[in-house]
Amino acid sequence: MWRYWREHLNPYRARVHHGRTKLDGRRIVITGASSGIGRATALRVSAEGGIPLLLARRAEELEEVRTEIRSNGGAAYAYPCDLTDPESVRKTVDQMLAEQPAIDMLVNNAGRSIRRSVRLSYDRFHDYERAMAINYFGALRLILALLPHMTERKFGHIVNVSSIGVQGIAPRFSAYVASKSALDQFSKVAATETFGDGVTFTTVHMPLVRTPMIRPTKIYDAFPAKSPEQAADMIIQALEERPKHMGTGVGFIMQLAYAISPDLVDAIAYQGYRIFPDSTAAGGQGRVKLGKSERQLSKAAAALVRMTRGIHW
Ligand SMILES: NC(=O)c1ccc[n+]([C@@H]2O[C@H](COP(=O)([O-])OP(=O)(O)OC[C@H]3O[C@@H](n4cnc5c(N)ncnc54)[C@H](OP(=O)(O)O)[C@@H]3O)[C@@H](O)[C@H]2O)c1
C-alpha cells in the first residue's frame, strides 16, 4: 500500500527521483535543438539518460538530431514548431502533453541575435520587435503553456539561456540584450510565485560560443569562444543542480563593476565600441584594426578581448 501511495498518490511524487543519474528518465523540452548549443545540449541530455523533446522550426535538422540520439541508444522526440507563432506553440504543447507521460524540464534556448549599433537602428524598429518575438515572447509563450502542467505535478525546472551581455557590457546589442533581460526579469518574478509548487528557474548568462549564430560577425573569428559542447555542459549543470544563476567569472566581475562604478564600465565599453565596428551585414564598415596577419587583432583590440573574455563586442 505504501508503495502504491508513493508511486501513484503522493502529490510530490514527480520531485522524487530514483534514476541512475540526476536526469535519467527526465523528459526535457529543448528549444533551438536543430543547431548549435541546443543541439549539443540535446545530445548531452540523452547521454545522461534524459529524454529530450526537440523543438525548432527546421524539421529535417531535428530529425537528424533524433536519429543520432537513437543510434546512440537513447530516446528523443522531435516537435517542429515556430515559437513566434502562437498557434504553432499551442498545437505543439497539446501534442507533447498528449504523447508524453510528463514534462519535467524546459530549456529556453532558441534565440536570435542582432548586432547593430543604436546609431544604425533609428529606422529599424523591427529589429527590436524581432528580437523580442523569439527571445522573450517565444520563451514566455512556452513557459505559460507548460506552467499549469508543472505546477499541477508540483515539480518543474526551467533553464533560460541568457547572455553575458546582460551583465554589463554589450555595445551594439541593445535589441538582443533588452529581449534577454526581459526573460531574466520575468523569471525572477515568476520564481517567487512558483516556489511553493516546486517549479524553479535557472538563468544562464552564456559567454561567446562558436555556433552558426556568431558566424556572420567575422571579427569573432579572432575571439576566444566556448564550443557548443562546453556551453551544453553549463546547461546540464543548470538542469542537474538547479541554481538560480550560472555564468562565467568575467561576467560576474562585469556585473560587480557595473554595480560599483557604472561610469567606469561605460568608459571601458565605449573603447570597445570604437575599436570593434558594426559588421557590414549590419550596415557598418565591418573593418577592425588588424595586426600583421588578417586573422590577428591589433594589440589594443587583442588586449581588450583578453581582458573581457567571453564578451561579444
Ligand atoms: N552563440 C553565442 O555566442 C551565444 C552567446 C550567448 C547566448 N547565446 C544564446 O544561446 C541560444 C542558442 O544560440 P546558438 O548560438 O546555438 O545559435 P544557433 O546555432 O543559431 O541556434 C539558434 C536556434 O534557435 C532556433 N530558433 C530560432 N528562431 C526560432 C523560432 N522562431 N522558433 C523555433 N526555434 C527557433 C533555431 O532553429 P530553427 O532555425 O530550426 O528554427 C536554432 O536551433 C540563443 O538563445 C542565443 O541567444 C548564444
XYZ file of C-alpha atoms and ligand atoms in Angstrom:
361
model
C 0.000 0.000 0.000
C 2.853 2.338 0.958
C 4.491 1.682 -2.398
C 1.228 2.337 -4.265
C 0.752 5.638 -2.399
C 4.364 6.666 -3.050
C 4.182 5.941 -6.783
C 0.616 6.994 -7.575
C -0.883 9.221 -4.887
C 1.921 11.231 -3.242
C 1.307 14.807 -4.539
C 5.094 15.364 -4.605
C 5.963 12.109 -6.406
C 7.295 13.924 -9.515
C 10.032 15.508 -7.341
C 11.291 12.203 -6.019
C 13.822 10.843 -8.447
C 15.226 7.340 -8.403
C 17.170 7.348 -11.682
C 20.744 6.217 -12.353
C 21.745 9.853 -12.922
C 20.058 13.143 -11.992
C 18.490 13.401 -15.457
C 17.760 9.720 -16.004
C 14.255 9.366 -17.478
C 13.553 13.113 -17.199
C 11.657 14.492 -20.204
C 13.232 17.777 -21.126
C 11.944 20.214 -23.749
C 14.900 21.830 -25.526
C 14.116 24.709 -27.882
C 16.513 25.542 -30.692
C 17.610 21.892 -30.754
C 18.288 21.948 -34.501
C 21.597 23.809 -34.173
C 24.499 24.988 -32.011
C 24.044 24.975 -28.230
C 20.569 23.399 -28.312
C 21.735 20.504 -30.472
C 24.773 19.862 -28.247
C 22.550 20.063 -25.147
C 20.106 17.510 -26.560
C 22.949 15.048 -27.167
C 24.319 15.577 -23.639
C 20.887 15.248 -22.008
C 20.465 11.934 -23.793
C 23.957 10.790 -22.730
C 22.855 11.472 -19.125
C 19.815 9.225 -19.612
C 17.300 12.046 -20.161
C 14.723 12.132 -22.945
C 14.987 15.330 -24.980
C 11.881 16.736 -26.655
C 13.405 18.643 -29.559
C 11.823 21.913 -30.717
C 12.793 24.219 -33.594
C 11.366 25.218 -36.981
C 13.561 23.013 -39.215
C 12.066 19.525 -39.140
C 14.868 17.875 -41.129
C 17.603 19.086 -38.772
C 15.563 17.975 -35.748
C 15.144 14.564 -37.331
C 18.925 14.315 -37.768
C 19.456 15.023 -34.055
C 16.766 12.490 -33.119
C 18.338 9.852 -35.382
C 21.782 10.471 -33.867
C 20.383 10.088 -30.342
C 18.542 6.900 -31.283
C 21.618 5.422 -32.955
C 23.475 6.001 -29.660
C 20.792 4.000 -27.858
C 18.824 6.972 -26.437
C 15.261 8.180 -26.895
C 14.171 11.558 -28.265
C 11.121 13.124 -29.888
C 11.028 15.886 -32.495
C 8.371 18.615 -32.491
C 8.827 21.123 -35.325
C 7.469 24.438 -34.065
C 7.751 28.166 -34.743
C 7.921 29.767 -31.315
C 6.918 33.156 -32.683
C 3.585 31.715 -33.877
C 1.013 31.305 -31.042
C -0.980 28.667 -32.948
C 2.134 26.586 -33.657
C 3.119 26.682 -29.965
C -0.405 25.776 -28.805
C -0.562 22.770 -31.154
C 2.933 21.608 -30.198
C 2.288 21.815 -26.452
C -1.045 19.972 -26.835
C 0.704 17.264 -28.854
C 3.584 16.922 -26.364
C 1.242 16.686 -23.385
C -0.888 14.096 -25.186
C 2.092 11.971 -26.262
C 4.399 12.239 -23.244
C 3.645 10.853 -19.784
C 5.030 14.094 -18.297
C 7.280 17.060 -18.973
C 9.847 17.637 -16.241
C 12.043 20.441 -17.504
C 12.298 23.129 -20.173
C 15.395 24.703 -21.710
C 14.541 28.024 -23.371
C 17.461 28.122 -25.771
C 16.007 29.111 -29.175
C 17.044 32.621 -29.993
C 18.201 35.184 -32.435
C 20.980 37.702 -32.112
C 21.179 41.159 -33.659
C 24.470 43.070 -33.585
C 23.827 46.633 -34.708
C 24.548 49.948 -33.021
C 21.677 52.194 -31.951
C 23.017 54.793 -34.411
C 22.268 52.405 -37.311
C 18.888 51.396 -35.866
C 16.964 54.688 -35.961
C 14.694 53.376 -38.740
C 14.855 49.712 -37.729
C 12.204 49.333 -35.046
C 11.559 45.859 -36.462
C 14.961 44.693 -35.137
C 13.663 45.238 -31.613
C 10.336 43.561 -32.393
C 12.034 40.524 -33.974
C 14.401 40.055 -31.040
C 11.520 40.281 -28.561
C 9.352 37.947 -30.678
C 11.676 34.987 -30.221
C 13.963 35.739 -27.262
C 11.228 36.971 -24.935
C 7.703 36.267 -26.211
C 8.650 32.890 -27.757
C 10.110 31.631 -24.475
C 7.336 33.232 -22.427
C 4.631 31.603 -24.553
C 6.116 28.177 -23.883
C 6.599 28.824 -20.162
C 2.970 29.932 -19.755
C 1.765 26.897 -21.712
C 3.786 24.434 -19.594
C 3.420 26.001 -16.132
C -0.076 24.571 -15.447
C 1.310 21.062 -16.086
C 4.395 21.671 -13.932
C 2.577 23.310 -11.022
C -0.026 20.538 -11.012
C 2.775 17.954 -10.683
C 4.499 20.131 -8.063
C 7.739 19.840 -9.981
C 9.447 21.545 -12.885
C 12.680 23.275 -13.748
C 13.135 25.948 -16.405
C 16.543 26.965 -17.756
C 16.761 30.202 -19.721
C 19.791 30.652 -21.974
C 20.515 34.339 -21.498
C 23.646 36.275 -22.353
C 26.772 37.615 -20.641
C 25.788 40.925 -22.296
C 23.015 41.342 -19.708
C 25.704 41.547 -17.015
C 27.140 44.879 -18.057
C 28.943 45.381 -21.351
C 27.189 44.944 -24.679
C 27.559 47.836 -27.111
C 25.645 47.124 -30.368
C 23.395 44.555 -28.693
C 20.602 46.845 -27.450
C 17.824 44.837 -29.182
C 19.259 41.465 -28.198
C 20.200 42.232 -24.603
C 16.901 44.018 -23.906
C 14.989 40.919 -25.035
C 17.184 38.607 -22.929
C 16.831 40.917 -19.898
C 13.040 40.789 -20.245
C 13.092 36.999 -19.847
C 15.597 37.222 -16.957
C 13.293 39.609 -15.100
C 10.105 37.680 -15.871
C 11.701 34.524 -14.453
C 12.925 36.341 -11.353
C 9.355 37.387 -10.560
C 7.716 34.105 -11.605
C 10.121 32.137 -9.378
C 8.785 33.970 -6.326
C 5.282 32.749 -7.215
C 6.069 29.157 -8.236
C 8.406 28.421 -5.304
C 5.682 26.598 -3.363
C 4.790 24.474 -6.388
C 8.360 23.201 -6.754
C 8.913 24.971 -10.072
C 12.328 26.612 -10.248
C 14.281 28.714 -12.752
C 17.954 28.994 -13.722
C 19.279 31.885 -15.784
C 22.478 31.058 -17.672
C 24.458 34.146 -18.645
C 26.213 32.468 -21.539
C 29.507 33.871 -22.905
C 30.512 33.811 -26.574
C 30.035 30.361 -28.137
C 31.227 29.300 -31.591
C 27.902 28.440 -33.316
C 26.160 29.436 -36.561
C 24.729 32.417 -34.649
C 28.065 34.269 -34.466
C 29.322 33.200 -37.909
C 28.170 36.363 -39.759
C 30.314 38.550 -37.444
C 33.744 37.996 -38.985
C 35.724 39.678 -36.195
C 34.575 36.890 -33.855
C 36.853 34.506 -35.783
C 39.689 36.086 -33.790
C 37.853 35.989 -30.420
C 38.171 33.171 -27.881
C 34.845 31.344 -27.646
C 33.417 28.280 -25.946
C 32.480 25.259 -28.028
C 28.782 24.237 -28.183
C 29.738 21.196 -26.077
C 31.215 23.420 -23.334
C 28.058 25.547 -23.420
C 25.979 22.355 -23.167
C 27.990 21.380 -20.058
C 26.810 24.607 -18.390
C 23.196 23.825 -19.261
C 23.500 20.252 -17.977
C 24.828 21.620 -14.691
C 21.875 24.037 -14.590
C 19.445 21.119 -15.107
C 21.116 18.887 -12.542
C 21.835 21.365 -9.759
C 19.103 23.935 -10.453
C 20.955 27.040 -9.209
C 19.327 30.467 -9.582
C 22.095 31.715 -11.796
C 25.066 30.474 -13.813
C 27.718 32.361 -15.681
C 31.429 32.990 -16.008
C 33.900 34.774 -13.735
C 34.292 37.608 -16.260
C 30.526 38.114 -16.386
C 30.346 38.233 -12.602
C 33.195 40.772 -12.421
C 31.427 42.945 -15.039
C 28.214 42.830 -13.044
C 30.028 43.746 -9.855
C 31.986 46.521 -11.576
C 28.751 47.914 -13.036
C 27.106 47.905 -9.598
C 30.095 49.750 -8.076
C 31.098 52.088 -10.879
C 28.768 52.096 -13.901
C 30.502 55.148 -15.433
C 33.868 53.360 -15.472
C 32.261 50.339 -17.164
C 30.663 52.639 -19.750
C 34.067 54.200 -20.426
C 35.676 50.777 -21.000
C 32.725 49.606 -23.091
C 32.983 52.762 -25.197
C 36.583 51.883 -26.093
C 35.341 48.504 -27.326
C 32.541 50.206 -29.222
C 35.136 52.308 -31.041
C 37.616 49.510 -31.707
C 35.142 46.901 -32.952
C 32.959 48.251 -35.767
C 29.443 47.421 -36.928
C 29.681 44.475 -39.289
C 28.964 45.086 -42.975
C 25.787 42.975 -42.690
C 24.558 45.476 -40.091
C 25.198 48.412 -42.407
C 28.600 49.356 -40.976
C 32.167 49.356 -42.238
C 32.908 45.910 -40.852
C 36.630 46.692 -40.657
C 38.543 46.223 -37.450
C 42.116 47.367 -36.978
C 44.061 44.180 -37.600
C 47.581 43.143 -36.691
C 50.199 41.772 -39.093
C 48.059 38.846 -40.121
C 44.452 39.290 -41.336
C 43.301 36.871 -38.656
C 45.005 38.719 -35.804
C 43.549 41.648 -33.930
C 45.622 44.760 -33.243
C 47.454 44.742 -29.887
C 44.886 47.052 -28.242
C 41.940 45.053 -29.543
C 43.537 41.750 -28.534
C 44.229 43.093 -25.017
C 40.602 44.200 -24.627
C 39.331 40.820 -25.853
C 41.626 39.036 -23.378
C 40.508 41.275 -20.501
C 36.840 40.694 -21.235
C 36.986 37.059 -22.301
C 33.603 35.745 -23.489
C 32.069 39.177 -24.046
C 30.583 39.641 -27.517
C 31.789 43.079 -28.566
N 26.478 31.752 -29.671
C 26.715 32.630 -28.717
O 27.797 33.247 -28.660
C 25.705 32.879 -27.634
C 26.092 33.652 -26.514
C 25.150 33.892 -25.514
C 23.868 33.376 -25.617
N 23.514 32.649 -26.740
C 22.139 32.145 -26.822
O 22.174 30.739 -26.975
C 20.998 30.319 -27.650
C 21.358 29.328 -28.748
O 22.112 30.013 -29.728
P 23.171 29.309 -30.701
O 24.409 30.089 -30.574
O 23.189 27.854 -30.509
O 22.530 29.723 -32.109
P 22.074 28.896 -33.395
O 23.029 27.803 -33.698
O 21.804 29.935 -34.426
O 20.687 28.260 -32.919
C 19.531 29.003 -32.748
C 18.386 28.041 -32.582
O 17.169 28.772 -32.359
C 16.160 28.194 -33.171
N 15.138 29.179 -33.494
C 15.331 30.424 -33.984
N 14.142 31.013 -34.223
C 13.185 30.112 -33.873
C 11.766 30.129 -33.885
N 11.079 31.192 -34.342
N 11.101 29.044 -33.452
C 11.776 27.946 -33.006
N 13.117 27.880 -32.964
C 13.812 28.948 -33.390
C 16.899 27.724 -34.424
O 16.197 26.682 -35.059
P 15.414 26.780 -36.454
O 16.141 27.743 -37.327
O 15.409 25.372 -36.951
O 14.046 27.236 -36.057
C 18.190 27.181 -33.830
O 18.024 25.839 -33.449
C 20.303 31.579 -28.130
O 19.237 31.918 -27.276
C 21.385 32.633 -28.035
O 20.857 33.924 -27.855
C 24.404 32.383 -27.730
